[in-house]
Structures are given as structure tokens and as C-alpha cells.
PDB file of C-alpha atoms in Angstrom:
ATOM      1  CA  ILE D   1       0.000   0.000   0.000  1.00  0.00           C
ATOM      2  CA  LEU D   2       1.441   3.353  -1.050  1.00  0.00           C
ATOM      3  CA  CYS D   3       1.198   6.279   1.377  1.00  0.00           C
ATOM      4  CA  ASN D   4       0.830   9.448  -0.693  1.00  0.00           C
ATOM      5  CA  GLN D   5      -0.359  11.742   2.120  1.00  0.00           C
ATOM      6  CA  SER D   6      -1.392  11.765   5.759  1.00  0.00           C
ATOM      7  CA  HIS D   7      -3.690  13.863   7.924  1.00  0.00           C
ATOM      8  CA  ALA D   8      -2.525  15.388  11.194  1.00  0.00           C
ATOM      9  CA  PRO D   9      -4.808  15.770  14.242  1.00  0.00           C
ATOM     10  CA  PHE D  10      -7.037  18.830  14.386  1.00  0.00           C
ATOM     11  CA  PRO D  11      -8.239  21.414  15.365  1.00  0.00           C
ATOM     12  CA  SER D  12      -4.829  23.067  15.176  1.00  0.00           C
ATOM     13  CA  ARG D  13      -4.761  25.059  18.366  1.00  0.00           C
ATOM     14  CA  GLY D  14      -3.522  24.922  21.936  1.00  0.00           C
ATOM     15  CA  PRO D  15      -1.082  22.188  22.993  1.00  0.00           C
ATOM     16  CA  ILE D  16      -1.337  20.254  19.737  1.00  0.00           C
ATOM     17  CA  ILE D  17       1.994  21.294  18.163  1.00  0.00           C
ATOM     18  CA  PRO D  18       3.937  18.256  19.507  1.00  0.00           C
ATOM     19  CA  TYR D  19       1.293  15.991  17.970  1.00  0.00           C
ATOM     20  CA  LEU D  20       1.593  17.790  14.635  1.00  0.00           C
ATOM     21  CA  LYS D  21       5.347  17.196  14.678  1.00  0.00           C
ATOM     22  CA  ARG D  22       4.721  13.544  15.504  1.00  0.00           C
ATOM     23  CA  ALA D  23       2.345  13.377  12.514  1.00  0.00           C
ATOM     24  CA  LEU D  24       5.104  14.696  10.255  1.00  0.00           C
ATOM     25  CA  GLU D  25       7.491  12.110  11.650  1.00  0.00           C
ATOM     26  CA  CYS D  26       4.996   9.271  11.140  1.00  0.00           C
ATOM     27  CA  THR D  27       4.333  10.446   7.587  1.00  0.00           C
ATOM     28  CA  ALA D  28       8.029  10.188   6.806  1.00  0.00           C
ATOM     29  CA  GLU D  29       8.206   6.720   8.358  1.00  0.00           C
ATOM     30  CA  ALA D  30       5.303   5.592   6.137  1.00  0.00           C
ATOM     31  CA  GLY D  31       6.966   6.999   3.034  1.00  0.00           C
ATOM     32  CA  GLY D  32       4.504   9.842   2.585  1.00  0.00           C
ATOM     33  CA  LYS D  33       5.574  13.161   1.103  1.00  0.00           C
ATOM     34  CA  ILE D  34       2.707  15.411   2.261  1.00  0.00           C
ATOM     35  CA  CYS D  35       1.014  15.857   5.649  1.00  0.00           C
ATOM     36  CA  ILE D  36      -2.223  17.854   5.792  1.00  0.00           C
ATOM     37  CA  ILE D  37      -2.206  20.249   8.751  1.00  0.00           C
ATOM     38  CA  HIS D  38      -5.301  22.401   9.089  1.00  0.00           C
ATOM     39  CA  PRO D  39      -5.022  26.091   9.855  1.00  0.00           C
ATOM     40  CA  ASP D  40      -6.844  27.281  12.946  1.00  0.00           C
ATOM     41  CA  ASN D  41     -10.321  28.118  11.634  1.00  0.00           C
ATOM     42  CA  TYR D  42     -10.537  31.312  13.664  1.00  0.00           C
ATOM     43  CA  LEU D  43      -7.131  32.871  13.005  1.00  0.00           C
ATOM     44  CA  SER D  44      -5.900  35.170  10.257  1.00  0.00           C
ATOM     45  CA  ALA D  45      -3.348  34.187   7.641  1.00  0.00           C
ATOM     46  CA  GLN D  46      -0.606  36.007   9.557  1.00  0.00           C
ATOM     47  CA  GLU D  47      -1.554  34.316  12.844  1.00  0.00           C
ATOM     48  CA  ASN D  48      -1.701  30.857  11.270  1.00  0.00           C
ATOM     49  CA  ALA D  49       1.642  31.525   9.591  1.00  0.00           C
ATOM     50  CA  GLU D  50       3.289  31.469  13.019  1.00  0.00           C
ATOM     51  CA  MET D  51       2.216  27.851  13.510  1.00  0.00           C
ATOM     52  CA  TYR D  52       3.499  26.856  10.088  1.00  0.00           C
ATOM     53  CA  PHE D  53       6.797  28.690  10.666  1.00  0.00           C
ATOM     54  CA  ASP D  54       7.200  26.693  13.861  1.00  0.00           C
ATOM     55  CA  LEU D  55       6.608  23.397  12.042  1.00  0.00           C
ATOM     56  CA  LEU D  56       8.497  23.970   8.790  1.00  0.00           C
ATOM     57  CA  PRO D  57      12.072  23.316  10.025  1.00  0.00           C
ATOM     58  CA  PHE D  58      11.010  19.929  11.383  1.00  0.00           C
ATOM     59  CA  ALA D  59       9.002  19.183   8.231  1.00  0.00           C
ATOM     60  CA  LYS D  60      12.104  19.826   6.139  1.00  0.00           C
ATOM     61  CA  GLU D  61      14.168  17.533   8.352  1.00  0.00           C
ATOM     62  CA  CYS D  62      11.566  14.829   7.731  1.00  0.00           C
ATOM     63  CA  GLY D  63      11.379  15.533   4.000  1.00  0.00           C
ATOM     64  CA  VAL D  64       7.606  15.995   4.263  1.00  0.00           C
ATOM     65  CA  LYS D  65       5.707  18.978   2.896  1.00  0.00           C
ATOM     66  CA  ILE D  66       2.863  20.530   4.886  1.00  0.00           C
ATOM     67  CA  ALA D  67      -0.428  21.069   3.078  1.00  0.00           C
ATOM     68  CA  ALA D  68      -2.945  23.583   4.399  1.00  0.00           C
ATOM     69  CA  GLU D  69      -6.583  22.719   3.716  1.00  0.00           C
ATOM     70  CA  ASN D  70      -9.637  24.873   2.997  1.00  0.00           C
ATOM     71  CA  MET D  71     -11.967  24.802   5.985  1.00  0.00           C
ATOM     72  CA  TRP D  72     -15.412  26.088   7.020  1.00  0.00           C
ATOM     73  CA  ASN D  73     -17.399  27.064  10.085  1.00  0.00           C
ATOM     74  CA  ARG D  74     -21.065  26.480  10.940  1.00  0.00           C
ATOM     75  CA  VAL D  75     -23.463  28.866  12.658  1.00  0.00           C
ATOM     76  CA  GLY D  76     -26.795  27.178  13.137  1.00  0.00           C
ATOM     77  CA  ASP D  77     -27.571  25.660   9.764  1.00  0.00           C
ATOM     78  CA  LYS D  78     -25.445  28.156   7.830  1.00  0.00           C
ATOM     79  CA  ASN D  79     -21.933  27.658   6.528  1.00  0.00           C
ATOM     80  CA  VAL D  80     -19.734  30.667   7.207  1.00  0.00           C
ATOM     81  CA  PRO D  81     -16.131  31.512   6.268  1.00  0.00           C
ATOM     82  CA  ALA D  82     -13.103  30.150   8.072  1.00  0.00           C
ATOM     83  CA  ALA D  83      -9.360  30.091   7.457  1.00  0.00           C
ATOM     84  CA  CYS D  84      -8.679  29.158   3.820  1.00  0.00           C
ATOM     85  CA  SER D  85     -12.401  28.693   3.117  1.00  0.00           C
ATOM     86  CA  ASP D  86     -12.216  30.642  -0.147  1.00  0.00           C
ATOM     87  CA  GLU D  87      -9.447  31.032  -2.691  1.00  0.00           C
ATOM     88  CA  ILE D  88      -8.521  34.535  -1.485  1.00  0.00           C
ATOM     89  CA  SER D  89      -8.019  33.464   2.134  1.00  0.00           C
ATOM     90  CA  PHE D  90      -6.205  30.306   1.048  1.00  0.00           C
ATOM     91  CA  LYS D  91      -3.785  32.276  -1.129  1.00  0.00           C
ATOM     92  CA  GLU D  92      -3.201  34.745   1.708  1.00  0.00           C
ATOM     93  CA  HIS D  93      -2.192  31.850   3.966  1.00  0.00           C
ATOM     94  CA  LEU D  94       0.252  30.469   1.411  1.00  0.00           C
ATOM     95  CA  ASP D  95       1.690  33.900   0.633  1.00  0.00           C
ATOM     96  CA  ALA D  96       2.125  34.746   4.333  1.00  0.00           C
ATOM     97  CA  VAL D  97       4.497  31.791   4.674  1.00  0.00           C
ATOM     98  CA  ASN D  98       5.922  31.813   1.139  1.00  0.00           C
ATOM     99  CA  ASP D  99       7.808  28.535   1.424  1.00  0.00           C
ATOM    100  CA  ASP D 100       7.882  25.595  -0.999  1.00  0.00           C
ATOM    101  CA  TYR D 101       7.239  23.267   1.936  1.00  0.00           C
ATOM    102  CA  LEU D 102       3.784  24.774   2.532  1.00  0.00           C
ATOM    103  CA  VAL D 103       1.421  23.702  -0.243  1.00  0.00           C
ATOM    104  CA  ALA D 104      -2.330  23.420  -0.822  1.00  0.00           C
ATOM    105  CA  CYS D 105      -4.666  20.498  -0.301  1.00  0.00           C
ATOM    106  CA  VAL D 106      -7.948  21.461  -1.948  1.00  0.00           C
ATOM    107  CA  ASP D 107     -10.863  19.738  -0.249  1.00  0.00           C
ATOM    108  CA  ILE D 108     -13.383  19.478  -3.079  1.00  0.00           C
ATOM    109  CA  GLY D 109     -16.408  18.957  -0.834  1.00  0.00           C
ATOM    110  CA  HIS D 110     -15.605  21.871   1.479  1.00  0.00           C
ATOM    111  CA  ALA D 111     -15.096  24.233  -1.475  1.00  0.00           C
ATOM    112  CA  GLU D 112     -18.547  23.414  -2.858  1.00  0.00           C
ATOM    113  CA  MET D 113     -20.526  24.111   0.329  1.00  0.00           C
ATOM    114  CA  ASP D 114     -22.872  27.090   0.052  1.00  0.00           C
ATOM    115  CA  GLY D 115     -22.125  30.232   2.031  1.00  0.00           C
ATOM    116  CA  LEU D 116     -18.360  30.115   1.442  1.00  0.00           C
ATOM    117  CA  ASN D 117     -18.341  32.201  -1.760  1.00  0.00           C
ATOM    118  CA  THR D 118     -16.147  29.881  -3.783  1.00  0.00           C
ATOM    119  CA  SER D 119     -16.086  26.638  -5.753  1.00  0.00           C
ATOM    120  CA  ALA D 120     -13.569  23.855  -6.110  1.00  0.00           C
ATOM    121  CA  ALA D 121     -12.758  24.846  -9.694  1.00  0.00           C
ATOM    122  CA  LYS D 122     -12.260  28.508  -8.757  1.00  0.00           C
ATOM    123  CA  MET D 123     -10.009  27.561  -5.860  1.00  0.00           C
ATOM    124  CA  ILE D 124      -7.916  25.197  -7.990  1.00  0.00           C
ATOM    125  CA  LEU D 125      -7.477  27.752 -10.766  1.00  0.00           C
ATOM    126  CA  THR D 126      -6.487  30.516  -8.314  1.00  0.00           C
ATOM    127  CA  LEU D 127      -3.963  28.423  -6.368  1.00  0.00           C
ATOM    128  CA  GLY D 128      -2.466  26.895  -9.512  1.00  0.00           C
ATOM    129  CA  ASP D 129       0.740  24.941  -9.034  1.00  0.00           C
ATOM    130  CA  LYS D 130       0.488  25.281  -5.249  1.00  0.00           C
ATOM    131  CA  VAL D 131      -2.184  22.544  -5.401  1.00  0.00           C
ATOM    132  CA  LYS D 132      -0.241  19.384  -4.624  1.00  0.00           C
ATOM    133  CA  CYS D 133      -2.958  17.119  -3.202  1.00  0.00           C
ATOM    134  CA  LEU D 134      -6.725  16.729  -2.980  1.00  0.00           C
ATOM    135  CA  HIS D 135      -9.508  15.475  -0.740  1.00  0.00           C
ATOM    136  CA  ILE D 136     -12.250  14.279  -3.073  1.00  0.00           C
ATOM    137  CA  HIS D 137     -15.798  13.579  -1.923  1.00  0.00           C
ATOM    138  CA  ASP D 138     -19.357  14.544  -2.808  1.00  0.00           C
ATOM    139  CA  ASN D 139     -22.143  16.425  -1.049  1.00  0.00           C
ATOM    140  CA  ASP D 140     -25.480  18.211  -1.545  1.00  0.00           C
ATOM    141  CA  LEU D 141     -23.696  21.613  -1.798  1.00  0.00           C
ATOM    142  CA  HIS D 142     -24.623  22.413   1.801  1.00  0.00           C
ATOM    143  CA  ASN D 143     -23.584  19.617   4.179  1.00  0.00           C
ATOM    144  CA  ASP D 144     -20.091  18.191   4.615  1.00  0.00           C
ATOM    145  CA  SER D 145     -21.255  14.698   3.663  1.00  0.00           C
ATOM    146  CA  HIS D 146     -17.965  13.031   2.623  1.00  0.00           C
ATOM    147  CA  LEU D 147     -19.809  10.659   0.294  1.00  0.00           C
ATOM    148  CA  ILE D 148     -18.638   8.877  -2.820  1.00  0.00           C
ATOM    149  CA  PRO D 149     -17.991  11.042  -5.917  1.00  0.00           C
ATOM    150  CA  PHE D 150     -20.815  11.152  -8.496  1.00  0.00           C
ATOM    151  CA  SER D 151     -23.448  10.260  -5.880  1.00  0.00           C
ATOM    152  CA  MET D 152     -24.682  13.790  -5.088  1.00  0.00           C
ATOM    153  CA  ASN D 153     -24.464  17.316  -6.558  1.00  0.00           C
ATOM    154  CA  ILE D 154     -20.841  18.333  -7.164  1.00  0.00           C
ATOM    155  CA  ASP D 155     -19.897  18.906 -10.810  1.00  0.00           C
ATOM    156  CA  PHE D 156     -16.766  16.793 -11.075  1.00  0.00           C
ATOM    157  CA  GLY D 157     -16.441  17.626 -14.753  1.00  0.00           C
ATOM    158  CA  ALA D 158     -15.703  21.238 -13.796  1.00  0.00           C
ATOM    159  CA  VAL D 159     -13.278  20.085 -11.102  1.00  0.00           C
ATOM    160  CA  VAL D 160     -11.344  17.885 -13.515  1.00  0.00           C
ATOM    161  CA  ARG D 161     -11.208  20.621 -16.164  1.00  0.00           C
ATOM    162  CA  ALA D 162      -9.670  22.984 -13.587  1.00  0.00           C
ATOM    163  CA  LEU D 163      -7.119  20.351 -12.596  1.00  0.00           C
ATOM    164  CA  ARG D 164      -6.199  19.801 -16.218  1.00  0.00           C
ATOM    165  CA  THR D 165      -5.834  23.557 -16.721  1.00  0.00           C
ATOM    166  CA  ILE D 166      -3.261  23.854 -13.937  1.00  0.00           C
ATOM    167  CA  LYS D 167      -1.549  20.662 -15.153  1.00  0.00           C
ATOM    168  CA  TYR D 168      -2.092  18.939 -11.818  1.00  0.00           C
ATOM    169  CA  VAL D 169       0.213  15.942 -11.412  1.00  0.00           C
ATOM    170  CA  GLY D 170      -0.700  14.728  -7.914  1.00  0.00           C
ATOM    171  CA  TYR D 171      -2.894  11.867  -6.751  1.00  0.00           C
ATOM    172  CA  LEU D 172      -6.699  11.782  -6.978  1.00  0.00           C
ATOM    173  CA  THR D 173      -7.252  10.968  -3.311  1.00  0.00           C
ATOM    174  CA  LEU D 174     -10.751  10.115  -2.077  1.00  0.00           C
ATOM    175  CA  GLU D 175     -11.893  11.275   1.360  1.00  0.00           C
ATOM    176  CA  ALA D 176     -15.307   9.661   1.002  1.00  0.00           C
ATOM    177  CA  ASP D 177     -14.941   8.061   4.408  1.00  0.00           C
ATOM    178  CA  ARG D 178     -18.665   7.995   5.175  1.00  0.00           C
ATOM    179  CA  HIS D 179     -19.593   5.884   2.154  1.00  0.00           C
ATOM    180  CA  LEU D 180     -19.076   2.558   3.878  1.00  0.00           C
ATOM    181  CA  GLU D 181     -20.973   3.682   6.979  1.00  0.00           C
ATOM    182  CA  THR D 182     -23.844   5.496   5.251  1.00  0.00           C
ATOM    183  CA  TYR D 183     -24.721   2.600   2.981  1.00  0.00           C
ATOM    184  CA  GLY D 184     -24.387  -0.135   5.570  1.00  0.00           C
ATOM    185  CA  TYR D 185     -21.112  -1.694   4.468  1.00  0.00           C
ATOM    186  CA  LYS D 186     -19.089  -0.852   7.546  1.00  0.00           C
ATOM    187  CA  ASP D 187     -20.918  -3.212   9.914  1.00  0.00           C
ATOM    188  CA  ASN D 188     -21.363  -5.996   7.389  1.00  0.00           C
ATOM    189  CA  PRO D 189     -18.089  -7.826   6.703  1.00  0.00           C
ATOM    190  CA  ASP D 190     -19.720  -9.830   3.918  1.00  0.00           C
ATOM    191  CA  ARG D 191     -20.482  -6.633   1.979  1.00  0.00           C
ATOM    192  CA  ILE D 192     -17.578  -4.349   2.803  1.00  0.00           C
ATOM    193  CA  LEU D 193     -15.597  -5.411  -0.260  1.00  0.00           C
ATOM    194  CA  ASP D 194     -18.536  -4.324  -2.434  1.00  0.00           C
ATOM    195  CA  GLY D 195     -18.318  -0.842  -0.894  1.00  0.00           C
ATOM    196  CA  VAL D 196     -14.583  -0.687  -1.478  1.00  0.00           C
ATOM    197  CA  LYS D 197     -15.123  -1.697  -5.114  1.00  0.00           C
ATOM    198  CA  GLU D 198     -17.602   1.159  -5.495  1.00  0.00           C
ATOM    199  CA  LEU D 199     -15.016   3.598  -4.147  1.00  0.00           C
ATOM    200  CA  TYR D 200     -12.479   2.211  -6.595  1.00  0.00           C
ATOM    201  CA  ALA D 201     -14.941   2.584  -9.479  1.00  0.00           C
ATOM    202  CA  SER D 202     -15.568   6.240  -8.615  1.00  0.00           C
ATOM    203  CA  ALA D 203     -11.817   6.922  -8.492  1.00  0.00           C
ATOM    204  CA  ASP D 204     -11.385   5.165 -11.823  1.00  0.00           C
ATOM    205  CA  ARG D 205     -14.163   7.298 -13.319  1.00  0.00           C
ATOM    206  CA  LEU D 206     -12.299  10.417 -12.154  1.00  0.00           C
ATOM    207  CA  ARG D 207      -9.098   9.077 -13.670  1.00  0.00           C
ATOM    208  CA  LYS D 208     -10.812   8.540 -17.013  1.00  0.00           C
ATOM    209  CA  LEU D 209     -12.282  12.048 -16.903  1.00  0.00           C
ATOM    210  CA  PHE D 210      -8.801  13.366 -16.265  1.00  0.00           C
ATOM    211  CA  GLY D 211      -7.599  11.512 -19.323  1.00  0.00           C
ATOM    212  CA  GLU D 212      -5.004   9.218 -17.828  1.00  0.00           C
TER     213      GLU D 212
END
């Protein structure tokens, strides 16, 4: 099994920094090259930059790049902006650090949630070659569903066209972790392989759309 990326613990605040460094170390041990470390949802680009500056020397020692991820907040039933939740905020975070070891992980589902004034395609096109990894999942354009691509409302054709435009060369990584649970595969060992095959088929459909 190839490790192409990992995900550090979150939320990224308080006494979590030692755990983030441990995540970088574990990523290196697994052979991964990118570790996703969320910004603090409630801090500015300049404030979040301090955390990344603290982590970058260790990340470089490990040979693992840090990827910030676009996030979101919720007030009642409304999605509201957070750190990196639109392409402008995301670019501000990357520019505030301005280091090749801080890159972008575009979470396709988060970028398509209403109330955040962006889209996955817009975010990809704005961030360009800073986009080094993805979290791919589907939703109803409001909830953070993390379901299998092509099962709900996201236009993956537009997403793939944006990726082709920026000449994206990274992995097409699914984060559709709720698929097995939502459709009853998780608690049924006799059916779990069927759910995994469905995830594979959706990834293969994305690959074919991408043209490789």
C-alpha cells in the first residue's frame, strides 16, 4: 500500500503542536511526502503563519511537505467563512508563509458548500501549481457529507477541467470516508468489499475524466 499523504490531528490550536510534529514524523516513516495540517479556523493568515513557521524546520528535516486545507465554520444551519475557506483566504495563507514546503490540499467537498463564496474549480485555478494534493468527496452543496464522488451534486467535470488547466500531477485521493458507513457496508463484513469496489470505481471514473 502506497502512502501518498497523511492527515494530522485537528483542530490546530492549543497544545497540539507536539502531535503535529509527531504526525510529520509518522508520515516520513510511512513513506509519505505530504502531511495535511489544518489552519486554525478562527485565526488570520498572519496568525496561522506562526504555527506553520514553527513546524516547517522539522518538516524539512523529515522531507515531508505541509499542506494547508480549505476549511469552514457552521453557525446554526449556515456555513460561514473560516481560514482558507475561499481562494482569497487560502492564497493569503500560502503567501504569508511563502515557502515551498507549505502547499495546498484542496478539499473538493468543502469548497462546494454554500455560504463560502467559492467553488472547487475557482479555488484550484487561483492556487495553480500550489495545489499538490486533494480530498475528493461529494455532497449536496450544503452539508459536509464526505460521500462517494458522483453520488450527489458536485460537478466533477468542472473540477477535472480545472485540474487539467493547472496541469495537476498529484494523486486523486478520495476522502469519502462515510460511504461505507452510510450505505451499511461498515458493519457488514460480507459486503464491505462491495463498498470498497464502489469507491475504486468512482476513483477510476475520475481518472478517465482526467484523461489518464
